[in-house]
Amino acid sequence: MIDRLLLLLDIAIKHLSRRKRQTVVAVSGVMVGVGFFLAVSALMIGSQNDFIKTLIDAAPQIIISDELRSPAPQPGVRAFPGSMIAMHGYKVRTEVRGLKNWPAILRAVNAVPGAIGSPSLTGGVTLRVGGREEALGIVGIDPSVETKVSTIADKLRVGHLRDLERVQGGIIIGEDLAQRLGLGMGDVVGATSASGTTRSLRIVGLFKKGQVMMSSSMGYVLLREAQSMLGRPFIINRIGVKLPDPYQADQISKQLEGRFGYKAESWEDRSSDFLALLVTRNVIMYSVVSAILLVASFGIYTVVSTSVSDKRRDIAIMRSMGFSEFDLQLIFIIEGVLLALIGVMCGWLLGFGLMNILGSLNFAVGGENQHVPLDRTPRQYAIAAAASLFAGGIAAWLPARKASRVDPVEILRGAA
Amino acid sequence: MSPVLEAQGLGRTLPGDPPVTLVRDVSFAVAPGTFTAITGPSGCGKSSLLYLLGMIDRPTEGALLLQGENVAELDGDARAQLRLEHFGFVFQFHFLLPEFTAIENVMLPMRRLAKLKPAEIEPRAMELLATMGLAGKETKTPDRLSGGERQRVAIARALANDPMLILGDEPTGNLDSVSSANVVDVFRMLAHEQQRAVVCVTHDLGIAAQADVRISMLDGRVVKVEEA
Ligand SMILES: Nc1ncnc2c1ncn2[C@@H]1O[C@H](COP(=O)(O)OP(=O)(O)OP(=O)(O)O)[C@@H](O)[C@H]1O
Ligand SMILES: [Mg+2]
């Protein structure tokens, strides 16, 4: 069987070596297809991974907030369960906002192996500087825990997160907001909360400009500071959770939500529109690549097809010698697969080269020098090879069927 | 001696409107060690009969017995396998594969049959070419060989798998008289010394005169069988 395949391979190679120019054209078609697929997919997947990493890292992977998916039943309704009486117009009880049994939730979160929960309190204040006012959302955090949960520390242009603990009334705000208000490091700014409390805050850090996930109207303060400023001592309304495996987020957030009733949103939940966009991108990429491969397989089809019609006489000779129909079909399929195979290997080299060129490119984003994110996994090489060999096999199989149908009698009679 | 190949009422009709009958009701037997010549006017169906005998074409009537077994109804793969093992063809045109050298052409049927070990195939091909007087021309491609040389390579290839039957369709039709006589000598030797059955379609009455059996055809029928 091996000997037979080697014989057919030998014949196929001899056929191809007689049509060098067509072979080169067909091989380059596959080569360009494979090469560009590798480069483009490395770029697409690289940027996608980069993007997902940003989504995963920028904010906690699960955010438990004090929103309820459905409102708590009113006392009047609870008092008469299953009653026939409908009640209208009673006074709605005022709920104290915040995560009620948050220490229990935090314990539950920390009980998940490798998971860390960071409690925080958010609220709104108004900053006042020299007659100018600017609304600001403040987040009260525990810096030592928050650094483990999110990457806000990396987003700082100047200052450190732990300075919040060292400086009384310290706050970290965005660079652009500071610019708008004419503030700099160490400046003091007045902040008034909705409950009327006014504090003086000192700027101890600035966030970099242009962060997607970091709103420019957000400020970070110490949790205790936020609680007293917002007049809500001992209350938190948000727990950010970092997981060892970000892809567990959906499952764990559902468990937490089921157990405590508070809304627990995973990063996938929060960014489902972005993720849908990525799917679209992938669909576009794979359709472009399929189109390239389709064109490449036209080249293979042409070579094999002309090879079959040129070799009708040889086909008849081999058939009369005792080669079977399947042998003949196989010879021409091997021709196509061979073209695809050579094309794939050249394409791997081309793709490798293109990726190196892309990888060496630098470009500036937000004043930072960055490399193009590239994903260079063997998986893409394998996909490109499998797709090309499959396409080449099909492109060769169609004309190869003609080879097996050549009637030797007709040819011998015509030639004699 | 029992015949190696026997036609029994063999007929071939091409479907169509009207149907064309190429060969009708042909019956004769071919014994090993004999040289049979088929003669007849152009268009009488000699080639058509030879394709039937060589299992390249399939009869529409009658039976073809190869060593006593009817092979007329076998499927394509089985027929190909029998052709490979038992038949060697020589046509008017050499029909060598142009990309392969002389020796590679001779090795093809042996490699396909794979009865010999790969190491034994090349020496045998060398030997066959040497018997055909082609020593030293093994690595030439067909376009570097003369007409007579090509035809001898084709004969060497026909003999590659040591077949019981050699079928020729005007194998000397394209050759000068010396080469032609050469080929006929080889055919007689294959029949008489190697006990093969040789069947040869020919126009040349001189060649037919050297045959052990002469079959005359007319209009698709065998009209006369003469034994020497
Ligand atoms: N496909 C076909 N359709 C119609 N008629 C055909 C076809 N093939 C062959 N024939 C006819 O069948 C007859 C026999 O052809 P064949 O080739 O067997 O003759 P031949 O005896 O070998 O002739 P020659 O000596 O010229 O080679 C011829 O008259 C030819 O015209
Ligand atoms: Mg003829």
XYZ file of C-alpha atoms in Angstrom, chain A residues 153-401:
249
model
C -3.076 51.151 40.198
C -1.500 50.724 36.721
C -3.604 53.543 35.366
C -2.001 56.143 37.586
C 0.182 58.711 35.901
C 1.432 60.068 39.256
C 0.981 59.002 42.847
C 0.212 55.680 44.518
C -3.022 54.106 45.595
C -1.740 53.637 49.136
C -1.206 57.415 49.447
C -4.960 57.492 50.108
C -4.213 55.908 53.476
C -1.302 58.158 54.295
C -2.872 61.514 53.473
C -5.927 62.616 55.404
C -8.755 63.320 52.914
C -6.732 62.144 49.909
C -8.414 61.712 46.523
C -7.275 60.446 43.136
C -8.942 61.923 40.049
C -8.463 61.822 36.280
C -5.735 63.903 34.653
C -8.165 65.622 32.280
C -10.614 66.545 35.039
C -7.756 68.029 37.042
C -6.742 69.992 33.975
C -10.283 71.287 33.497
C -10.395 72.480 37.086
C -6.842 73.786 37.039
C -5.730 71.439 39.793
C -2.454 69.634 40.333
C -0.852 67.218 42.771
C -1.251 68.273 46.406
C -3.946 70.865 45.640
C -6.981 71.022 47.888
C -10.492 70.950 46.531
C -13.861 71.296 48.244
C -16.403 68.476 47.878
C -20.059 68.659 48.864
C -22.194 65.540 49.087
C -25.922 65.251 48.557
C -26.449 65.078 52.310
C -24.847 68.516 52.619
C -21.526 67.560 54.159
C -18.609 69.534 52.825
C -15.018 68.288 53.004
C -11.671 69.461 51.797
C -9.911 66.816 49.737
C -6.267 66.767 48.743
C -5.209 65.382 45.380
C -2.700 62.571 45.884
C -2.761 60.946 42.442
C -3.814 61.408 38.842
C -5.097 58.830 36.350
C -3.776 58.731 32.812
C -5.839 60.248 30.056
C -7.917 58.251 27.637
C -8.631 55.118 29.627
C -11.612 53.333 28.166
C -12.726 51.800 31.393
C -11.940 54.769 33.593
C -14.455 57.550 33.413
C -12.878 60.979 33.675
C -15.518 61.945 36.227
C -14.553 59.343 38.791
C -12.524 59.896 41.920
C -11.099 57.365 44.359
C -11.034 57.978 48.097
C -10.614 55.820 51.190
C -13.675 53.728 52.041
C -14.002 55.338 55.513
C -13.781 58.780 53.949
C -16.544 57.991 51.463
C -18.768 56.531 54.175
C -18.537 59.583 56.369
C -18.724 62.077 53.503
C -21.826 60.419 52.070
C -23.277 60.054 55.576
C -23.517 56.273 55.322
C -21.246 54.837 58.013
C -20.465 51.132 57.817
C -22.340 50.826 54.540
C -20.994 49.581 51.269
C -22.915 49.231 48.030
C -20.519 47.339 45.828
C -18.235 44.340 46.017
C -15.760 43.807 43.218
C -14.615 40.221 42.788
C -11.430 38.964 41.150
C -11.369 35.321 40.158
C -8.397 33.058 39.393
C -10.140 31.996 36.167
C -12.059 34.876 34.562
C -14.159 32.433 32.545
C -15.779 31.196 35.759
C -17.282 34.627 36.282
C -20.654 33.861 34.732
C -21.200 30.750 36.759
C -20.075 32.193 40.092
C -21.988 35.429 39.626
C -25.162 33.402 39.113
C -24.511 31.439 42.283
C -23.935 34.618 44.308
C -26.993 36.255 42.903
C -29.138 33.239 43.663
C -27.846 33.086 47.205
C -27.999 36.740 48.256
C -30.521 38.242 45.878
C -28.273 41.176 44.952
C -27.351 41.805 41.369
C -23.991 40.166 40.576
C -22.787 41.106 37.133
C -19.933 39.276 35.436
C -17.552 41.001 33.013
C -19.053 38.983 30.178
C -22.491 40.225 31.195
C -21.281 43.804 31.326
C -19.516 43.671 27.981
C -21.797 41.389 26.020
C -22.111 44.039 23.301
C -18.313 44.170 22.898
C -18.115 40.411 22.837
C -20.815 40.292 20.166
C -18.675 42.700 18.156
C -15.738 40.314 18.435
C -17.866 37.523 17.017
C -18.699 39.727 14.042
C -15.019 40.496 13.573
C -14.194 36.805 13.563
C -16.941 36.086 11.066
C -15.524 38.772 8.784
C -11.982 37.448 9.158
C -12.897 33.860 8.436
C -15.028 34.809 5.423
C -12.167 36.824 3.940
C -9.818 33.915 4.524
C -12.254 31.456 2.982
C -12.469 33.707 -0.054
C -8.675 33.755 -0.377
C -8.524 29.993 -0.049
C -11.303 29.629 -2.594
C -9.308 31.681 -5.081
C -6.210 29.631 -4.244
C -8.115 26.431 -4.908
C -9.129 27.779 -8.339
C -5.424 27.720 -9.160
C -5.152 24.129 -8.049
C -8.290 23.214 -9.957
C -6.847 24.724 -13.141
C -3.544 22.873 -12.847
C -5.111 19.505 -12.095
C -7.834 19.985 -14.672
C -5.423 20.807 -17.516
C -3.129 18.059 -16.310
C -5.985 15.564 -16.645
C -6.910 16.670 -20.147
C -3.269 16.775 -21.303
C -2.626 13.338 -19.910
C -5.585 11.494 -21.370
C -3.247 9.390 -23.492
C -1.035 8.517 -20.528
C -4.120 7.736 -18.494
C -5.226 5.259 -21.177
C -1.752 3.678 -21.239
C -1.670 3.253 -17.491
C -5.175 1.821 -17.493
C -4.226 -0.719 -20.180
C -1.153 -1.591 -18.122
C -3.387 -2.498 -15.190
C -3.688 0.659 -13.098
C -7.186 0.892 -11.620
C -9.611 3.792 -11.995
C -8.958 4.648 -8.368
C -5.190 4.754 -8.994
C -5.672 7.331 -11.702
C -8.025 9.388 -9.573
C -5.545 9.257 -6.724
C -2.656 10.446 -8.909
C -4.475 13.663 -9.685
C -5.761 14.171 -6.152
C -2.173 13.775 -4.962
C -1.160 16.448 -7.473
C -3.631 18.871 -5.927
C -2.724 18.009 -2.348
C 0.937 18.325 -3.234
C 0.376 21.818 -4.622
C -1.552 22.733 -1.494
C 1.155 21.235 0.715
C 3.981 23.168 -0.931
C 1.780 26.273 -0.839
C 1.113 25.760 2.864
C 4.783 25.465 3.693
C 5.702 28.554 1.672
C 2.689 30.278 3.257
C 3.902 29.388 6.724
C 7.196 31.073 5.926
C 5.434 34.081 4.436
C 3.118 34.332 7.440
C 6.033 33.978 9.821
C 7.834 36.792 8.013
C 4.771 39.029 7.952
C 4.221 38.468 11.664
C 7.813 39.392 12.394
C 7.372 42.588 10.422
C 4.117 43.383 12.224
C 5.674 42.506 15.553
C 8.547 44.899 14.993
C 6.200 47.817 14.292
C 5.773 50.418 17.006
C 3.022 52.943 17.221
C 2.067 55.548 19.744
C -1.217 55.467 21.632
C -1.943 58.106 24.270
C 1.733 58.990 24.398
C 2.714 55.369 25.034
C 4.877 53.395 22.627
C 3.099 50.146 21.943
C 3.665 46.975 19.957
C 0.979 45.519 17.741
C -0.668 42.794 19.798
C -0.032 39.497 17.996
C -1.218 36.039 18.834
C 1.273 33.531 17.438
C -0.046 30.099 18.287
C 0.642 26.861 16.394
C -3.129 26.510 16.263
C -3.397 29.126 13.499
C -0.709 27.348 11.478
C -2.633 24.113 11.832
C -5.938 25.719 10.845
C -4.377 27.312 7.763
C -2.805 24.002 6.734
C -5.958 21.972 7.306
C -8.143 24.437 5.418
C -5.730 24.649 2.458
C -5.217 20.909 2.205
C -8.952 20.364 2.375
C -9.637 23.029 -0.260
C -6.809 21.675 -2.422
C -8.097 18.127 -2.074
C -11.595 19.150 -3.154
C -10.260 21.305 -6.007
C -8.229 18.343 -7.267
C -10.899 15.751 -6.640
C -13.362 17.367 -9.059
C -11.134 17.046 -12.172
C -9.593 13.802 -10.854
C -12.955 12.109 -11.219
